[in-house]
Coordinates of C-alpha atoms in Angstrom, one line a residue:
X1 CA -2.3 8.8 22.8
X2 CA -2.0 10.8 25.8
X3 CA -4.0 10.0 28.9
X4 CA -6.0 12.6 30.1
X5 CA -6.5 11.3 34.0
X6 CA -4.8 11.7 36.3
X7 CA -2.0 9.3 37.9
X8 CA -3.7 8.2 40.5
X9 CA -7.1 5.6 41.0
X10 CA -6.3 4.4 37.2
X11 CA -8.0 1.1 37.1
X12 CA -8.7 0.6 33.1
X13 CA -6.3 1.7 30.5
X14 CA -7.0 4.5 28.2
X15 CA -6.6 1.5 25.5
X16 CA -8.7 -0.4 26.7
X17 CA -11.7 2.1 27.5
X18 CA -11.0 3.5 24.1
X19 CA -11.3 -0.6 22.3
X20 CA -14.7 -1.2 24.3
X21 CA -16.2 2.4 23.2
X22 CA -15.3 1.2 19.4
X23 CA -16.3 -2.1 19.9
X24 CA -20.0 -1.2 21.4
X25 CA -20.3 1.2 18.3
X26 CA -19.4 -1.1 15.9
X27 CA -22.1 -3.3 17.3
X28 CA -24.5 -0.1 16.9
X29 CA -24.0 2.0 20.4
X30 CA -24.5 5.8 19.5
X31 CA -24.4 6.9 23.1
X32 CA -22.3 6.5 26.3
X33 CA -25.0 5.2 28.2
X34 CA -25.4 2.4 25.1
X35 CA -21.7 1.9 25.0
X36 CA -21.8 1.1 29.1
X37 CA -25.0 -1.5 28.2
X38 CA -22.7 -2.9 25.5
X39 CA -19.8 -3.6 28.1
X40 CA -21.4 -4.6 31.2
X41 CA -22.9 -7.3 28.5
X42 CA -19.5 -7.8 27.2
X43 CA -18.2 -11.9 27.6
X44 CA -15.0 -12.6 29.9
X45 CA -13.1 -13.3 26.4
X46 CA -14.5 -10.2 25.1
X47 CA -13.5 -8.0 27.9
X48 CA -10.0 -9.4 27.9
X49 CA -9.2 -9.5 24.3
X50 CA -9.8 -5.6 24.8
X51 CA -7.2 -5.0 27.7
X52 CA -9.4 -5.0 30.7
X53 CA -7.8 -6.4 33.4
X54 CA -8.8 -8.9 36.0
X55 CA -9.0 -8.1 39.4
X56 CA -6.7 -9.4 41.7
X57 CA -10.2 -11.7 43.1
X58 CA -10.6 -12.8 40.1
X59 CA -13.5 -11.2 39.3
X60 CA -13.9 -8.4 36.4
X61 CA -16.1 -5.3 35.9
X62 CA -16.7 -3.7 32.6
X63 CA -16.1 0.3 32.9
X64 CA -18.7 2.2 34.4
X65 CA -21.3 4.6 32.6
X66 CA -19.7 8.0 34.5
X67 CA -15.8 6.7 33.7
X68 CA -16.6 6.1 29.7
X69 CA -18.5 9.6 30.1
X70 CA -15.3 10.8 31.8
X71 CA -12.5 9.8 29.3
X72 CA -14.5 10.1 26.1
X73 CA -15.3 14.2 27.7
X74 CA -11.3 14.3 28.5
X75 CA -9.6 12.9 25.4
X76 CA -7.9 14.7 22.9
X77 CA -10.1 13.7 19.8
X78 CA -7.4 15.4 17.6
X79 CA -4.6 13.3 19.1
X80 CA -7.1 10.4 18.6
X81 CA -7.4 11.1 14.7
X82 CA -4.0 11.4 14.1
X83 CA -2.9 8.3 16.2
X84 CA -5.7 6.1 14.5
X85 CA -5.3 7.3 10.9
X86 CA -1.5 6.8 11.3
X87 CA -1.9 3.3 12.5
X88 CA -4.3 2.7 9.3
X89 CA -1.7 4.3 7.1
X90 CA 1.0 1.7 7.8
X91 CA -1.6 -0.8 7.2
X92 CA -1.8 0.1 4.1
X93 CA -0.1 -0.8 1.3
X94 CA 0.3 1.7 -1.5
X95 CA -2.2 -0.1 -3.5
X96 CA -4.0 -3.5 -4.3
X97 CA -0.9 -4.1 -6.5
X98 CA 3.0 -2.9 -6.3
X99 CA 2.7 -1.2 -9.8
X100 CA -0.8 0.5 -8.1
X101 CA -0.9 4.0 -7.3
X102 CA -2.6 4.8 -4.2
X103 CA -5.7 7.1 -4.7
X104 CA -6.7 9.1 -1.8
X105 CA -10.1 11.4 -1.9
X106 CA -10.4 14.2 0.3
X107 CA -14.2 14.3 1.1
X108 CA -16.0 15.9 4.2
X109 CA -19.6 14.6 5.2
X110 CA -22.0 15.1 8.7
X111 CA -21.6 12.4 11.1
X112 CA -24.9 10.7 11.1
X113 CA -26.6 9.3 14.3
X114 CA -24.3 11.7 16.8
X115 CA -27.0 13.7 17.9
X116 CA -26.9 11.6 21.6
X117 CA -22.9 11.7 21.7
X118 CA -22.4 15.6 21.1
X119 CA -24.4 18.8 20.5
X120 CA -25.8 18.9 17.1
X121 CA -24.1 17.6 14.2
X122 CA -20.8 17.1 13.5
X123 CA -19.0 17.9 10.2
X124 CA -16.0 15.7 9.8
X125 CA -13.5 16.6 6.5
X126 CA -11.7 12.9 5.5
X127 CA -8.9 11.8 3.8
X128 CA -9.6 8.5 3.1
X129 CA -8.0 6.0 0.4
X130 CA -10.3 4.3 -2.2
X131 CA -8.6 0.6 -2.1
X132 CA -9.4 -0.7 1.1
X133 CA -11.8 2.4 2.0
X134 CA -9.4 3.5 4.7
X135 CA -9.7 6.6 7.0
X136 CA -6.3 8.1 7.3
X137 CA -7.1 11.2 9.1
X138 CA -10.1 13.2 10.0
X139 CA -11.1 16.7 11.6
X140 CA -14.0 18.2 12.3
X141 CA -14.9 21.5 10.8
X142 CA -17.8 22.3 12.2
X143 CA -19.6 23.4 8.5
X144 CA -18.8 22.5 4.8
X145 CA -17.4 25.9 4.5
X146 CA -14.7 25.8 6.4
X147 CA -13.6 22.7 4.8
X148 CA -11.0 24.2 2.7
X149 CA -8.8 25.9 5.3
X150 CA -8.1 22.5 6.8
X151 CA -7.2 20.5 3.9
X152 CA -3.6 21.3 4.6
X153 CA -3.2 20.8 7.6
X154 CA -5.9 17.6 7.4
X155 CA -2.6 16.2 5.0
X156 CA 0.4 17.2 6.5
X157 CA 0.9 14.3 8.7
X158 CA 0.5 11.9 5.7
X159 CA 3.2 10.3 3.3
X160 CA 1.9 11.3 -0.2
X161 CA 5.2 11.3 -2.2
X162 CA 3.6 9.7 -5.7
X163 CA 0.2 9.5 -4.1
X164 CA -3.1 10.3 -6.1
X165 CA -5.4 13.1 -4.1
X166 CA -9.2 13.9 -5.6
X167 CA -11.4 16.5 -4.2
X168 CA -14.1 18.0 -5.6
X169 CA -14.6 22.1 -6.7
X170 CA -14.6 23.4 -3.1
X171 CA -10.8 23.0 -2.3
X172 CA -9.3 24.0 -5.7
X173 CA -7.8 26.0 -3.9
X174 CA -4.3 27.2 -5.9
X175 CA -2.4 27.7 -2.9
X176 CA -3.3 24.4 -1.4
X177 CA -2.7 22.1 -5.1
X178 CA 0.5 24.4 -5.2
X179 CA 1.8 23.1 -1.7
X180 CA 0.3 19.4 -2.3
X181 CA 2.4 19.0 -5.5
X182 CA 5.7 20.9 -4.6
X183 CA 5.6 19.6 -1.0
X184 CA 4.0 16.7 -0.8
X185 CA 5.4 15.5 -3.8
X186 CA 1.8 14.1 -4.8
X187 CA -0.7 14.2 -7.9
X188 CA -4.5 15.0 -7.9
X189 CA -7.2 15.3 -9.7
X190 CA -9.6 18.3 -9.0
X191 CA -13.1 19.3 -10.1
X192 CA -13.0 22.9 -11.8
X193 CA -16.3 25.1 -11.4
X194 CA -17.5 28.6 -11.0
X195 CA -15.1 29.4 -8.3
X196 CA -12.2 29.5 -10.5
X197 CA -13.8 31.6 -13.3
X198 CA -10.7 32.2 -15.3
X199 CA -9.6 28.2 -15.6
X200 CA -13.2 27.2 -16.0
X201 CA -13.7 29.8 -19.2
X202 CA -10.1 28.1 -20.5
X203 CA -11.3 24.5 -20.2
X204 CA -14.7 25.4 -22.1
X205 CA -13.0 26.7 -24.1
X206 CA -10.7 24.3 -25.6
X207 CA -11.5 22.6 -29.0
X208 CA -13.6 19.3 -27.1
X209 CA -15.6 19.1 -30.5
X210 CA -12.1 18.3 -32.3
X211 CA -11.6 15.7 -29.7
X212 CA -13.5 11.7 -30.2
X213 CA -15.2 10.3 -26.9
X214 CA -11.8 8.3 -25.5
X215 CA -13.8 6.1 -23.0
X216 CA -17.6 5.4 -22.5
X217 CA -19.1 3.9 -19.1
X218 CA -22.5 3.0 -18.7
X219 CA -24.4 2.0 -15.1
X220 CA -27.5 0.6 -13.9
X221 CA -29.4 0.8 -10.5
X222 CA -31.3 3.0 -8.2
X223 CA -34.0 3.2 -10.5
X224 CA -31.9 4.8 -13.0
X225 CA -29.4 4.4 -16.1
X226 CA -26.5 6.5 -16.1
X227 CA -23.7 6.7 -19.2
X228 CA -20.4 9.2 -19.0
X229 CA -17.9 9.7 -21.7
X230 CA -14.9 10.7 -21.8
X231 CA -12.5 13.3 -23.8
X232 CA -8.9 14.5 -22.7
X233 CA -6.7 17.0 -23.3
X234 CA -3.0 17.8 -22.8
X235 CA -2.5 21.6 -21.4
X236 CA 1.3 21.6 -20.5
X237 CA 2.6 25.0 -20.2
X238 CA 3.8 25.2 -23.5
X239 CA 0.8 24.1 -25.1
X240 CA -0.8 27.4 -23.7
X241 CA -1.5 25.8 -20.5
X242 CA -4.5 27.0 -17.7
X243 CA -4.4 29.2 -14.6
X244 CA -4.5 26.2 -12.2
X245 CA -1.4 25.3 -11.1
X246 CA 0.4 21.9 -12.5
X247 CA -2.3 21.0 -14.3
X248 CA -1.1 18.6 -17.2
X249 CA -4.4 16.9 -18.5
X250 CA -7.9 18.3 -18.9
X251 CA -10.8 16.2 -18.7
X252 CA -14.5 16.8 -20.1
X253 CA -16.9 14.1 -18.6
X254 CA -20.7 14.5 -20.3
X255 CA -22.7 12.5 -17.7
X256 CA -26.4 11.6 -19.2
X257 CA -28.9 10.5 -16.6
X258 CA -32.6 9.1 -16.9
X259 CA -34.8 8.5 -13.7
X260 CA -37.8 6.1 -14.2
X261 CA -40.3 8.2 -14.8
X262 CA -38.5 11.5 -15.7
X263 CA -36.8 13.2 -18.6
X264 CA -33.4 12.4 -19.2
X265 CA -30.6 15.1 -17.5
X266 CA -27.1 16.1 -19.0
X267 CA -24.4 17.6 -17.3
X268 CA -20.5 18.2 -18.6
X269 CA -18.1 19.0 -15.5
X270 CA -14.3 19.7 -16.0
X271 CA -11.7 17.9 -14.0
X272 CA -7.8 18.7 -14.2
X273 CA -4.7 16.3 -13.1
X274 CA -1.3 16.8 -12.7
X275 CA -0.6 13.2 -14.1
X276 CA 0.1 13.4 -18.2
X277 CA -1.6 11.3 -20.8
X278 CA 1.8 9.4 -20.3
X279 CA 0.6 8.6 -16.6
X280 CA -3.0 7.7 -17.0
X281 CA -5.1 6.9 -19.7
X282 CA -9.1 7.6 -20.2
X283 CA -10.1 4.2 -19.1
X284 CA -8.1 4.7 -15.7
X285 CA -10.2 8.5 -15.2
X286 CA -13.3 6.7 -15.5
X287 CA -12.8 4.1 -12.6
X288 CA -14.3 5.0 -9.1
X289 CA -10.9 5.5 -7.3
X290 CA -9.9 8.2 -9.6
X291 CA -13.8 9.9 -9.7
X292 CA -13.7 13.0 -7.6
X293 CA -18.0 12.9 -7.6

């Protein structure tokens, strides 16, 4: 990470002032003025555990109010994405078991409750793997639609040779599945809607009522009951294949919903993957890592 002060009158390390800003807001601090109440309350072990250093008196003052204001203003919050997600990624392992494919979904969301720490709200795109629910880099966007023109650059960084990317309809985007599976050597799994008409027709169209349910999943909670089945379908090239590129398998998921109290909703969405039928099976589709809702 580079540090944004200057050379001179450094007291507290960028590191440190950095660990005690994440510390106070994982104890709940959503402003600086909270995260300065957080470290002047900080313990002696706390404090040093976190890279303050002790004065040569021996005695120890937590950062000030105006010098976390200072650093937090200064810092390159790109830089600090990129260093943080890169540290996470070599913590990491490629799954929860060697033969485990790692599954990363590529999600963006408004930050909640940093309203006191910038102007407005903050729209943050994620890559983020479904494991050990890892962030592995961030950026913010400023607004849902201009997610897609930073999913590329949002993975670049990453290692993703044999990796497992889901995202929903909004970044099937042909260009950017076209450069994730020829460059980055991955697989994904993508939602297809309205906003590719001529793949969407092509997966309605193919013969699902020839095809048995493959894999049922039912769930309880939230006041609700919710079952999903599952059909799939090879479309290699020379079965006819779609217009979306690498696309391998289509999926039909039927999703029936009923809320207490309410009439009972249906909905059939249409996913495609680059992995074959020889690389996943129906079961595998309907666990969470490999939803992309």
């Amino acid at each position: 990470m580079p540090d944004p002060r200057a050379g001179r009158g450094r007291w507290y390390s960028l590191t440190a002032i950095l660990l005690v800003c994440a510390c106070a807001a994982m104890s709940g601090a959503r402003s600086v003025d909270e995260i300065a109440e957080w470290a002047a309350r900080a313990s002696d072990h706390v404090l040093t555990a976190v890279g303050v250093r002790r004065h040569p008196l021996r005695w120890r003052r937590s950062p000030s109010r105006t010098t976390i204001g200072r650093v937090l203003a200064a810092v390159d919050g790109g830089a600090l994405d990129r260093a943080v997600g890169a540290y996470l990624a070599g913590q990491d392992p490629a799954g929860t078991a060697p033969q485990q494919r790692q599954v990363i979904a590529v999600d963006g969301r408004s930050l909640r409750g940093s309203a006191r720490l910038s102007a407005g709200r903050r729209h943050l795109l994620s890559a983020v793997t479904h494991h050990r629910a890892l962030t592995l880099a961030q950026a913010e966007v400023g607004a849902k639609t201009n997610e897609t023109a930073h999913f590329r650059p949002l993975l670049e960084p990453l290692d993703l040779d044999g990796t497992l990317v889901t995202f929903d309809a909004l970044h099937s985007v042909q260009a950017n599945v076209t450069w994730l599976v020829a460059t980055k050597k991955a697989h994904y799994i993508s939602v297809i809607k309205a906003n590719q008409p001529t793949a969407y027709r092509q997966l309605a169209a193919l013969p699902w009522a020839d095809i048995a349910v493959q894999h049922t999943t039912t769930s309880t909670g939230h006041g609700r009951r919710e079952s999903r089945s599952i059909k799939t379908c090879g479309i290699a090239d020379q079965l006819g294949g779609i217009a979306f590129p690498h696309a391998c398998l289509a999926i039909r998921v039927h999703r029936r919903r009923r809320q207490t109290g309410r009439r009972e909703s249906r909905e059939t969405v249409y996913d495609v993957t680059s992995l074959d039928a020889h690389q996943t099976t129906p079961a595998d589709l309907a666990t969470e890592p490999f939803r992309v809702r």
